[in-house]
Amino acid sequence: MGLWARLDDVSVRYGPKIVMQNLTLDVVEGAITCIIGLSGAGKSTILRLLNGLKKPDSGRVFVKGREITKMRERELIELRGTIGFAFQFSALFDSLTIGENVALPLREHTKMRDEEILKLVTETLDSVGLAHVLDRFPSELSGGMVKRAGFARAVVTNPQAVLYDEPTTGLDPIITHVLTDTIVKLRERLNGTAVVVSHDLESIYMMADYIAMLFEGAIVAYGTVDEIRRSPNPIVQQFLQGSEVGPIPI
Amino acid sequence: MKVFDEVGRGTINAFAYAGGVAELLTDSLRFIVALRIRVRETLDQAYLLGVQSWAIVLLTSLFTGMVISLESAAQFASYGVSNLVGGAVAFSAARELGPMLSAVVVAGRTGAAIAAELGSMVVTEQIEALLSLGLSPTRMLVVPRLVALVVMLPLLTVLAVIVSILGGMWVANIYAHISTESFITSARQALPFEDVLRGLFKSIVFAVIIAIIGAYQGLQTRGGAAGVGKSTTGAVVTSIILIFIFNFALSYILFGHS
């Protein structure tokens, strides 16, 4: 399989704090790549680098072979139209209903008629089990439903890739299972690429084709689920076992 | 040395702020000129930011008109020219108090609301969500608020001017026994129609200040709830200071020779 994206020797800092230093990561096309790492390690920053919401301080980011670090805002807007983004807290617009939230990218970027938009929005919401909440506002839904509505908005334009930021954080095991299943099904439906940032190892083992572990600004391990689980790297093992003892400082 | 550091940093921040505000205004004007305005959102904002401010504008301008009339009637009567009270009230209401007062009241209510709403959207990632959907926050959020305020603030100013004059007329009649006819004649003589238009021009400038400063402060929010609070306060304080500065400059330019 080819590459969907590549972070090449990327460094990022927030003020004096170095978040990434000379990080290189390949994202395989058509696969689900999960990024794991400690809180504050810069996992979400990787997602923002991939859709151009954040520019690296140095290094290059390629998506589908095109270097996006040099793109102008207009080109980035075009690029973002091909990449869905499901935010950690869903980031649905509170003043819009769920249906209006999901319809927004279609209304703004396509010339589809109202009936066509309604049909597509209903189908997309149905694919995440939410067709019945079309006219409700985000504040009227449970955490799991809001997450799924966020997924629906991210995939309604049939993007070539979807980026998920902590999709299961803070949810009960049943909803976590439902969301993990939804991510897998959406990837199959779109036949595209998915990048998932998560701490939830159970869920990652269920969906990941590849796992990358981020530690101290670099990728310290990369491989399939089995390769990562059998990794001899003590950092990876300490993280997977949730142990206090090991090279990761507490 | 620390003092120089502070002064240097403050100067850089002030220029960065001015540059950011200018960039946001230019971006917004680009969308407006290209007629890329979201009509429904603009109408909603006109209602929320403008129509819902009428009561507070009415009350503040009514009492201000009344107090000007009260003070000037006493003074003018002592010089035997109480027939000029109408002119004094109308003159100050149309040229200064109407535009200023409504702008300050709207800055406190609406500027704060814009900063708080956009600030909350920043901290809940809704602004990033817009960007990730390939949508411009300036077009989606700033332009509707800017257009709504530019339309609504002059209308509120007209209301403020009329109510101030009516309040002043009532007090002049009750307190100094100045007839309505005399009050209106004096007001019409003292206040050319062009001055009313110049006052309304001021209110358009004030509307731009309130909307752009509120939006800029909101979009610059960092941190959680505390950040939103800071942005909101910053929006109101900065808008009011700029309204006073621009009011002086505009009065000098528009009325300097009359």
Short mmCIF file of C-alpha atoms in Angstrom, two decimals:
data_model
loop_
_atom_site.label_atom_id
_atom_site.label_comp_id
_atom_site.label_asym_id
_atom_site.label_seq_id
_atom_site.Cartn_x
_atom_site.Cartn_y
_atom_site.Cartn_z
CA MET A 1 0.00 0.00 0.00
CA GLY A 2 1.16 3.54 -0.74
CA LEU A 3 1.55 6.45 1.60
CA TRP A 4 -1.29 8.85 2.30
CA ALA A 5 0.88 11.28 4.27
CA ARG A 6 4.37 11.76 5.59
CA LEU A 7 5.76 13.94 8.36
CA ASP A 8 9.38 14.47 7.43
CA ASP A 9 11.86 15.60 10.08
CA VAL A 10 9.24 17.80 11.72
CA SER A 11 9.89 19.97 14.76
CA VAL A 12 7.21 21.88 16.66
CA ARG A 13 7.45 24.02 19.73
CA TYR A 14 4.86 25.88 21.78
CA GLY A 15 6.71 28.80 23.29
CA PRO A 16 9.76 27.37 25.06
CA LYS A 17 8.33 23.83 25.11
CA ILE A 18 9.60 21.51 22.37
CA VAL A 19 6.75 19.18 21.45
CA MET A 20 8.32 17.45 18.45
CA GLN A 21 11.91 17.22 17.41
CA ASN A 22 12.92 15.82 14.03
CA LEU A 23 9.89 13.55 13.98
CA THR A 24 9.26 11.38 10.95
CA LEU A 25 6.07 9.39 10.47
CA ASP A 26 4.48 7.66 7.49
CA VAL A 27 0.71 7.25 7.29
CA VAL A 28 -0.24 4.30 5.11
CA GLU A 29 -3.08 4.85 2.65
CA GLY A 30 -6.24 2.86 3.26
CA ALA A 31 -5.20 1.82 6.77
CA ILE A 32 -6.10 2.88 10.30
CA THR A 33 -3.01 4.30 11.99
CA CYS A 34 -3.31 4.89 15.73
CA ILE A 35 -1.00 7.25 17.56
CA ILE A 36 -0.40 6.57 21.22
CA GLY A 37 1.65 8.41 23.80
CA LEU A 38 1.54 10.25 27.09
CA SER A 39 -0.82 13.16 27.67
CA GLY A 40 0.69 16.35 26.29
CA ALA A 41 3.13 14.40 24.10
CA GLY A 42 1.90 16.16 20.95
CA LYS A 43 -0.41 13.48 19.51
CA SER A 44 -3.17 15.93 18.63
CA THR A 45 -0.58 18.24 17.09
CA ILE A 46 0.20 15.47 14.58
CA LEU A 47 -3.43 15.58 13.41
CA ARG A 48 -3.30 19.37 13.09
CA LEU A 49 -0.09 19.10 11.07
CA LEU A 50 -1.74 16.61 8.72
CA ASN A 51 -4.58 18.95 7.73
CA GLY A 52 -2.55 22.14 7.81
CA LEU A 53 -4.20 23.65 10.90
CA LYS A 54 -0.69 23.88 12.34
CA LYS A 55 2.54 24.61 10.53
CA PRO A 56 5.73 22.98 11.81
CA ASP A 57 8.62 25.18 12.92
CA SER A 58 10.84 23.08 10.68
CA GLY A 59 10.50 20.00 8.51
CA ARG A 60 7.96 19.13 5.85
CA VAL A 61 4.50 17.58 5.74
CA PHE A 62 3.32 15.74 2.63
CA VAL A 63 -0.25 14.66 1.91
CA LYS A 64 -0.82 12.51 -1.16
CA GLY A 65 2.67 13.46 -2.28
CA ARG A 66 2.04 17.24 -2.12
CA GLU A 67 4.00 19.31 0.35
CA ILE A 68 1.38 21.13 2.40
CA THR A 69 3.80 23.14 4.53
CA LYS A 70 4.30 25.54 1.63
CA MET A 71 0.62 25.76 0.66
CA ARG A 72 -1.24 29.06 0.74
CA GLU A 73 -4.42 29.32 2.80
CA ARG A 74 -6.61 28.89 -0.29
CA GLU A 75 -4.88 25.60 -1.18
CA LEU A 76 -5.12 24.46 2.44
CA ILE A 77 -8.87 25.12 2.42
CA GLU A 78 -9.14 22.87 -0.66
CA LEU A 79 -7.01 20.22 1.05
CA ARG A 80 -9.13 20.32 4.21
CA GLY A 81 -12.18 19.61 2.09
CA THR A 82 -10.67 16.17 1.43
CA ILE A 83 -9.84 15.42 5.08
CA GLY A 84 -12.45 14.90 7.78
CA PHE A 85 -11.62 15.88 11.35
CA ALA A 86 -13.46 14.49 14.37
CA PHE A 87 -12.53 16.63 17.35
CA GLN A 88 -11.97 15.44 20.91
CA PHE A 89 -15.04 17.28 22.19
CA SER A 90 -16.78 17.05 18.80
CA ALA A 91 -16.78 20.84 18.34
CA LEU A 92 -20.34 20.86 17.02
CA PHE A 93 -21.78 24.34 16.59
CA ASP A 94 -24.19 24.85 19.50
CA SER A 95 -26.43 27.24 17.59
CA LEU A 96 -27.12 24.67 14.85
CA THR A 97 -29.12 21.44 15.01
CA ILE A 98 -27.34 18.14 14.44
CA GLY A 99 -28.71 18.06 10.90
CA GLU A 100 -27.51 21.62 10.21
CA ASN A 101 -24.09 20.81 11.67
CA VAL A 102 -23.66 17.82 9.38
CA ALA A 103 -25.09 19.71 6.39
CA LEU A 104 -22.81 22.74 6.85
CA PRO A 105 -19.84 21.58 4.69
CA LEU A 106 -22.25 20.47 1.96
CA ARG A 107 -24.10 23.80 1.98
CA GLU A 108 -20.87 25.79 1.86
CA HIS A 109 -18.83 23.71 -0.56
CA THR A 110 -21.30 22.10 -2.96
CA LYS A 111 -24.14 23.21 -5.16
CA MET A 112 -26.39 20.39 -3.98
CA ARG A 113 -30.10 21.10 -3.66
CA ASP A 114 -31.74 21.16 -0.22
CA GLU A 115 -33.46 17.79 -0.79
CA GLU A 116 -30.20 16.16 -1.85
CA ILE A 117 -28.41 17.57 1.19
CA LEU A 118 -31.16 16.36 3.51
CA LYS A 119 -30.99 12.87 1.96
CA LEU A 120 -27.21 12.64 2.30
CA VAL A 121 -27.21 14.05 5.85
CA THR A 122 -29.92 11.57 6.90
CA GLU A 123 -27.97 8.68 5.32
CA THR A 124 -24.74 9.76 7.01
CA LEU A 125 -26.41 10.17 10.40
CA ASP A 126 -28.05 6.79 9.88
CA SER A 127 -24.62 5.22 9.29
CA VAL A 128 -23.60 6.31 12.80
CA GLY A 129 -26.99 5.36 14.27
CA LEU A 130 -28.28 8.91 14.71
CA ALA A 131 -30.90 9.45 11.99
CA HIS A 132 -33.50 10.20 14.70
CA VAL A 133 -31.69 13.24 16.13
CA LEU A 134 -31.60 15.35 12.95
CA ASP A 135 -33.55 18.26 14.48
CA ARG A 136 -32.06 18.20 17.95
CA PHE A 137 -29.36 20.51 19.25
CA PRO A 138 -25.95 19.21 20.48
CA SER A 139 -26.79 20.20 24.07
CA GLU A 140 -29.74 17.79 24.00
CA LEU A 141 -27.60 14.72 23.25
CA SER A 142 -25.45 12.40 25.36
CA GLY A 143 -21.63 12.45 25.11
CA GLY A 144 -21.53 9.34 22.91
CA MET A 145 -24.18 10.71 20.55
CA VAL A 146 -22.36 14.04 20.23
CA LYS A 147 -19.17 12.15 19.34
CA ARG A 148 -20.99 10.19 16.66
CA ALA A 149 -22.57 13.36 15.30
CA GLY A 150 -19.04 14.78 15.09
CA PHE A 151 -18.00 11.67 13.13
CA ALA A 152 -20.95 12.19 10.77
CA ARG A 153 -19.94 15.79 10.10
CA ALA A 154 -16.36 14.66 9.46
CA VAL A 155 -17.34 12.04 6.88
CA VAL A 156 -20.37 13.60 5.14
CA THR A 157 -18.26 14.97 2.28
CA ASN A 158 -16.73 11.52 1.61
CA PRO A 159 -13.19 12.59 2.53
CA GLN A 160 -10.15 10.57 1.47
CA ALA A 161 -8.99 10.48 5.11
CA VAL A 162 -10.49 11.08 8.54
CA LEU A 163 -8.53 12.26 11.57
CA TYR A 164 -9.97 11.29 14.97
CA ASP A 165 -8.77 13.13 18.08
CA GLU A 166 -9.35 11.04 21.23
CA PRO A 167 -12.62 9.58 19.95
CA THR A 168 -13.38 7.44 23.01
CA THR A 169 -12.01 9.50 25.89
CA GLY A 170 -14.30 9.75 28.89
CA LEU A 171 -16.95 7.36 27.60
CA ASP A 172 -18.24 4.12 29.07
CA PRO A 173 -16.99 0.74 27.67
CA ILE A 174 -20.17 0.05 25.70
CA ILE A 175 -20.15 3.45 23.92
CA THR A 176 -16.39 3.09 23.44
CA HIS A 177 -17.03 -0.23 21.68
CA VAL A 178 -19.78 1.34 19.54
CA LEU A 179 -17.52 4.25 18.53
CA THR A 180 -14.58 1.99 17.73
CA ASP A 181 -16.85 -0.13 15.57
CA THR A 182 -18.17 3.04 13.91
CA ILE A 183 -14.63 4.18 13.02
CA VAL A 184 -13.87 0.82 11.41
CA LYS A 185 -17.16 0.82 9.48
CA LEU A 186 -16.69 4.40 8.31
CA ARG A 187 -13.21 3.61 7.05
CA GLU A 188 -14.61 0.65 5.12
CA ARG A 189 -17.48 2.75 3.76
CA LEU A 190 -15.18 5.57 2.64
CA ASN A 191 -12.46 3.15 1.53
CA GLY A 192 -10.02 5.73 2.83
CA THR A 193 -7.40 6.37 5.47
CA ALA A 194 -7.93 7.01 9.18
CA VAL A 195 -5.56 8.42 11.77
CA VAL A 196 -6.67 8.01 15.35
CA VAL A 197 -5.11 9.61 18.41
CA SER A 198 -6.10 7.72 21.54
CA HIS A 199 -5.08 6.43 24.95
CA ASP A 200 -7.62 3.66 24.86
CA LEU A 201 -5.55 0.55 24.24
CA GLU A 202 -8.49 -1.88 24.05
CA SER A 203 -10.08 0.19 21.36
CA ILE A 204 -6.77 0.63 19.52
CA TYR A 205 -6.13 -3.12 19.46
CA MET A 206 -9.60 -3.56 17.94
CA MET A 207 -9.21 -1.11 15.08
CA ALA A 208 -5.54 -0.36 14.35
CA ASP A 209 -3.68 -1.58 11.31
CA TYR A 210 -0.59 0.30 12.48
CA ILE A 211 0.39 1.88 15.78
CA ALA A 212 2.93 4.66 16.28
CA MET A 213 4.12 5.57 19.75
CA LEU A 214 5.14 9.15 20.40
CA PHE A 215 7.53 9.85 23.26
CA GLU A 216 9.55 12.97 24.01
CA GLY A 217 8.91 14.50 20.60
CA ALA A 218 9.79 11.47 18.48
CA ILE A 219 8.24 8.23 17.25
CA VAL A 220 9.86 5.54 19.39
CA ALA A 221 7.94 2.58 17.98
CA TYR A 222 5.93 1.85 14.86
CA GLY A 223 4.35 -1.35 13.63
CA THR A 224 1.29 -3.55 13.50
CA VAL A 225 -0.66 -4.32 16.68
CA ASP A 226 1.26 -7.56 17.19
CA GLU A 227 4.62 -5.91 16.55
CA ILE A 228 3.91 -3.17 19.05
CA ARG A 229 2.60 -5.59 21.69
CA ARG A 230 5.74 -7.68 21.31
CA SER A 231 8.05 -4.66 21.13
CA PRO A 232 11.21 -5.06 23.21
CA ASN A 233 11.30 -1.28 23.73
CA PRO A 234 10.94 -0.71 27.52
CA ILE A 235 9.16 2.61 26.91
CA VAL A 236 6.48 0.88 24.83
CA GLN A 237 6.11 -1.95 27.34
CA GLN A 238 5.82 0.41 30.30
CA PHE A 239 3.15 2.43 28.44
CA LEU A 240 1.16 -0.65 27.35
CA GLN A 241 1.25 -2.15 30.84
CA GLY A 242 0.49 1.17 32.53
CA SER A 243 3.36 0.55 34.88
CA GLU A 244 4.84 3.20 37.15
CA VAL A 245 8.22 1.48 36.93
CA GLY A 246 10.34 2.01 33.85
CA PRO A 247 12.08 4.59 31.71
CA ILE A 248 9.03 6.89 31.42
CA PRO A 249 9.31 9.46 34.20
CA ILE A 250 6.11 9.93 36.22
CA MET B 1 16.84 47.45 31.91
CA LYS B 2 13.66 45.71 33.02
CA VAL B 3 11.71 48.90 32.34
CA PHE B 4 13.06 49.03 28.76
CA ASP B 5 12.15 45.35 28.32
CA GLU B 6 8.61 46.04 29.48
CA VAL B 7 8.25 49.11 27.27
CA GLY B 8 9.69 47.23 24.29
CA ARG B 9 7.41 44.25 24.81
CA GLY B 10 4.39 46.52 25.29
CA THR B 11 5.17 48.39 22.08
CA ILE B 12 5.58 45.17 20.09
CA ASN B 13 2.31 43.82 21.52
CA ALA B 14 0.48 47.05 20.68
CA PHE B 15 1.68 46.93 17.08
CA ALA B 16 0.87 43.22 16.83
CA TYR B 17 -2.64 43.96 18.15
CA ALA B 18 -3.15 46.82 15.70
CA GLY B 19 -1.85 44.67 12.85
CA GLY B 20 -4.15 41.79 13.80
CA VAL B 21 -7.19 44.07 14.01
CA ALA B 22 -6.33 45.68 10.66
CA GLU B 23 -5.92 42.26 9.05
CA LEU B 24 -9.28 41.07 10.40
CA LEU B 25 -10.97 44.26 9.16
CA THR B 26 -9.37 43.94 5.71
CA ASP B 27 -10.40 40.28 5.47
CA SER B 28 -13.96 41.16 6.48
CA LEU B 29 -14.17 44.00 3.94
CA ARG B 30 -12.89 41.64 1.24
CA PHE B 31 -15.83 39.30 1.89
CA ILE B 32 -18.29 42.21 2.08
CA VAL B 33 -17.08 43.73 -1.20
CA ALA B 34 -17.35 40.31 -2.86
CA LEU B 35 -20.92 40.12 -1.43
CA ARG B 36 -20.04 36.86 0.33
CA ILE B 37 -22.37 37.69 3.22
CA ARG B 38 -24.46 35.05 4.99
CA VAL B 39 -27.86 36.73 4.97
CA ARG B 40 -29.70 34.56 7.49
CA GLU B 41 -26.88 34.75 10.03
CA THR B 42 -26.64 38.52 9.51
CA LEU B 43 -30.37 38.97 10.16
CA ASP B 44 -30.13 36.81 13.29
CA GLN B 45 -27.22 38.93 14.51
CA ALA B 46 -29.06 42.17 13.69
CA TYR B 47 -31.85 40.98 15.96
CA LEU B 48 -29.57 39.71 18.74
CA LEU B 49 -27.04 42.53 18.73
CA GLY B 50 -29.19 45.44 17.58
CA VAL B 51 -32.89 44.98 18.19
CA GLN B 52 -32.34 43.54 21.66
CA SER B 53 -30.32 46.63 22.62
CA TRP B 54 -33.13 49.13 21.98
CA ALA B 55 -34.46 49.25 25.53
CA ILE B 56 -31.10 50.00 27.16
CA VAL B 57 -30.30 52.65 24.51
CA LEU B 58 -33.73 54.20 24.98
CA LEU B 59 -33.42 54.43 28.76
CA THR B 60 -29.88 55.83 28.83
CA SER B 61 -30.56 58.42 26.14
CA LEU B 62 -33.90 59.45 27.64
CA PHE B 63 -32.33 60.31 30.98
CA THR B 64 -29.29 61.92 29.38
CA GLY B 65 -31.53 64.20 27.28
CA MET B 66 -33.52 65.03 30.38
CA VAL B 67 -30.45 65.93 32.44
CA ILE B 68 -28.96 68.11 29.66
CA SER B 69 -32.23 69.96 29.44
CA LEU B 70 -32.41 70.33 33.22
CA GLU B 71 -28.87 71.73 33.50
CA SER B 72 -29.01 73.98 30.44
CA ALA B 73 -32.50 75.30 31.24
CA ALA B 74 -31.26 76.53 34.63
CA GLN B 75 -28.19 78.19 33.10
CA PHE B 76 -29.95 79.62 30.05
CA ALA B 77 -32.77 81.00 32.20
CA SER B 78 -30.28 82.94 34.32
CA TYR B 79 -29.06 84.64 31.12
CA GLY B 80 -32.60 85.13 29.86
CA VAL B 81 -32.16 82.88 26.82
CA SER B 82 -34.17 79.86 27.87
CA ASN B 83 -35.64 79.74 24.37
CA LEU B 84 -32.28 78.28 23.26
CA VAL B 85 -32.56 75.14 25.39
CA GLY B 86 -34.07 73.13 22.53
CA GLY B 87 -31.09 73.97 20.34
CA ALA B 88 -28.61 72.96 23.04
CA VAL B 89 -30.29 69.63 23.65
CA ALA B 90 -30.72 68.77 19.95
CA PHE B 91 -27.21 69.94 19.09
CA SER B 92 -25.49 67.84 21.75
CA ALA B 93 -27.78 64.84 21.21
CA ALA B 94 -27.30 64.59 17.44
CA ARG B 95 -23.61 65.46 17.24
CA GLU B 96 -22.13 63.87 20.35
CA LEU B 97 -24.32 62.19 22.91
CA GLY B 98 -26.55 60.14 20.61
CA PRO B 99 -23.72 58.45 18.68
CA MET B 100 -21.39 58.20 21.70
CA LEU B 101 -23.90 57.02 24.23
CA SER B 102 -25.44 54.35 22.02
CA ALA B 103 -21.97 53.18 20.98
CA VAL B 104 -20.75 52.89 24.57
CA VAL B 105 -23.91 51.07 25.65
CA VAL B 106 -23.73 48.72 22.66
CA ALA B 107 -19.98 48.17 23.24
CA GLY B 108 -20.77 47.09 26.80
CA ARG B 109 -23.57 44.77 25.78
CA THR B 110 -22.80 43.61 22.26
CA GLY B 111 -19.01 43.90 22.10
CA ALA B 112 -18.85 41.74 25.21
CA ALA B 113 -21.31 39.24 23.71
CA ILE B 114 -19.29 38.94 20.49
CA ALA B 115 -16.00 38.41 22.36
CA ALA B 116 -17.56 35.90 24.77
CA GLU B 117 -19.27 33.90 22.02
CA LEU B 118 -16.24 33.71 19.75
CA GLY B 119 -13.95 33.10 22.73
CA SER B 120 -16.10 30.16 23.83
CA MET B 121 -15.98 28.84 20.28
CA VAL B 122 -12.18 29.00 20.37
CA VAL B 123 -11.87 27.08 23.64
CA THR B 124 -14.39 24.42 22.53
CA GLU B 125 -12.48 23.95 19.22
CA GLN B 126 -15.42 25.22 17.14
CA ILE B 127 -13.18 27.73 15.33
CA GLU B 128 -10.72 24.94 14.47
CA ALA B 129 -13.70 22.88 13.35
CA LEU B 130 -14.67 25.64 10.90
CA LEU B 131 -11.11 25.75 9.56
CA SER B 132 -10.99 21.97 9.28
CA LEU B 133 -14.20 22.12 7.22
CA GLY B 134 -12.47 24.56 4.90
CA LEU B 135 -14.61 27.47 6.12
CA SER B 136 -13.37 30.92 7.04
CA PRO B 137 -14.28 32.06 10.59
CA THR B 138 -14.11 35.63 9.28
CA ARG B 139 -16.83 35.02 6.70
CA MET B 140 -18.90 32.71 8.87
CA LEU B 141 -18.75 34.67 12.14
CA VAL B 142 -17.17 38.11 11.87
CA VAL B 143 -18.81 39.46 8.69
CA PRO B 144 -22.41 38.82 9.84
CA ARG B 145 -21.75 40.59 13.15
CA LEU B 146 -19.96 43.47 11.46
CA VAL B 147 -22.68 44.04 8.86
CA ALA B 148 -25.44 43.66 11.47
CA LEU B 149 -23.85 46.27 13.75
CA VAL B 150 -23.09 48.70 10.92
CA VAL B 151 -26.80 48.61 10.03
CA MET B 152 -28.22 48.52 13.56
CA LEU B 153 -26.05 51.02 15.45
CA PRO B 154 -27.04 54.02 13.27
CA LEU B 155 -30.69 53.00 13.75
CA LEU B 156 -30.18 52.83 17.51
CA THR B 157 -28.45 56.22 17.30
CA VAL B 158 -31.48 57.72 15.55
CA LEU B 159 -33.62 56.29 18.35
CA ALA B 160 -31.23 57.72 20.95
CA VAL B 161 -31.27 61.19 19.38
CA ILE B 162 -35.07 61.30 19.10
CA VAL B 163 -35.59 60.03 22.64
CA SER B 164 -33.00 62.44 24.11
CA ILE B 165 -34.71 65.39 22.40
CA LEU B 166 -38.16 64.25 23.53
CA GLY B 167 -36.93 63.73 27.10
CA GLY B 168 -35.23 67.13 27.04
CA MET B 169 -38.35 68.75 25.66
CA TRP B 170 -40.51 67.26 28.38
CA VAL B 171 -38.19 68.40 31.18
CA ALA B 172 -37.82 71.88 29.60
CA ASN B 173 -41.58 72.14 29.53
CA ILE B 174 -42.17 70.97 33.10
CA TYR B 175 -39.15 72.57 34.78
CA ALA B 176 -38.51 75.79 32.82
CA HIS B 177 -41.98 76.21 31.26
CA ILE B 178 -40.50 76.32 27.75
CA SER B 179 -43.23 75.61 25.24
CA THR B 180 -42.95 72.65 22.91
CA GLU B 181 -43.16 74.96 19.90
CA SER B 182 -40.31 77.17 21.14
CA PHE B 183 -38.20 74.09 21.96
CA ILE B 184 -38.70 72.58 18.50
CA THR B 185 -38.05 75.89 16.71
CA SER B 186 -34.81 76.34 18.62
CA ALA B 187 -33.78 72.72 17.90
CA ARG B 188 -34.45 73.10 14.16
CA GLN B 189 -32.48 76.35 13.97
CA ALA B 190 -29.48 74.98 15.88
CA LEU B 191 -29.23 71.64 14.16
CA PRO B 192 -28.72 71.40 10.41
CA PHE B 193 -29.68 68.07 8.86
CA GLU B 194 -26.06 67.53 7.72
CA ASP B 195 -25.02 67.39 11.37
CA VAL B 196 -27.47 64.56 11.96
CA LEU B 197 -25.90 62.69 9.03
CA ARG B 198 -22.40 63.35 10.36
CA GLY B 199 -23.48 61.98 13.74
CA LEU B 200 -24.74 58.86 11.99
CA PHE B 201 -21.45 58.54 10.13
CA LYS B 202 -19.74 58.49 13.52
CA SER B 203 -22.01 55.67 14.63
CA ILE B 204 -20.98 53.60 11.60
CA VAL B 205 -17.31 54.00 12.57
CA PHE B 206 -18.16 53.06 16.16
CA ALA B 207 -20.05 49.97 14.93
CA VAL B 208 -16.94 48.83 13.04
CA ILE B 209 -14.81 49.35 16.16
CA ILE B 210 -17.19 47.39 18.40
CA ALA B 211 -17.62 44.46 16.00
CA ILE B 212 -13.98 44.11 14.96
CA ILE B 213 -12.48 44.57 18.43
CA GLY B 214 -15.03 42.16 19.94
CA ALA B 215 -14.37 39.58 17.23
CA TYR B 216 -10.58 39.98 17.37
CA GLN B 217 -10.48 39.66 21.15
CA GLY B 218 -12.76 36.62 20.97
CA LEU B 219 -10.69 34.90 18.29
CA GLN B 220 -7.48 35.57 20.24
CA THR B 221 -8.82 33.81 23.35
CA ARG B 222 -6.38 31.38 24.95
CA GLY B 223 -7.03 29.14 27.93
CA GLY B 224 -10.42 28.13 29.28
CA ALA B 225 -13.17 30.08 30.98
CA ALA B 226 -10.66 32.53 32.46
CA GLY B 227 -9.43 33.30 28.95
CA VAL B 228 -12.97 34.01 27.77
CA GLY B 229 -13.49 36.39 30.70
CA LYS B 230 -10.25 38.18 29.91
CA SER B 231 -11.17 38.55 26.24
CA THR B 232 -14.62 39.87 27.10
CA THR B 233 -13.27 42.51 29.47
CA GLY B 234 -10.54 43.40 26.98
CA ALA B 235 -13.10 43.83 24.19
CA VAL B 236 -15.27 46.22 26.20
CA VAL B 237 -12.40 48.30 27.59
CA THR B 238 -10.56 48.58 24.25
CA SER B 239 -13.74 49.38 22.30
CA ILE B 240 -14.79 52.11 24.72
CA ILE B 241 -11.34 53.72 24.72
CA LEU B 242 -11.21 53.61 20.90
CA ILE B 243 -14.75 55.03 20.67
CA PHE B 244 -13.68 58.03 22.77
CA ILE B 245 -10.50 58.56 20.75
CA PHE B 246 -12.26 58.23 17.39
CA ASN B 247 -15.11 60.44 18.61
CA PHE B 248 -12.66 63.26 19.25
CA ALA B 249 -10.93 62.75 15.90
CA LEU B 250 -14.21 62.55 13.99
CA SER B 251 -15.68 65.58 15.78
CA TYR B 252 -12.56 67.54 14.87
CA ILE B 253 -12.72 66.43 11.24
CA LEU B 254 -16.50 66.61 10.76
CA PHE B 255 -17.47 69.57 12.95
CA GLY B 256 -14.13 71.31 13.47
CA HIS B 257 -15.11 74.39 11.52
CA SER B 258 -18.77 74.69 12.46
#
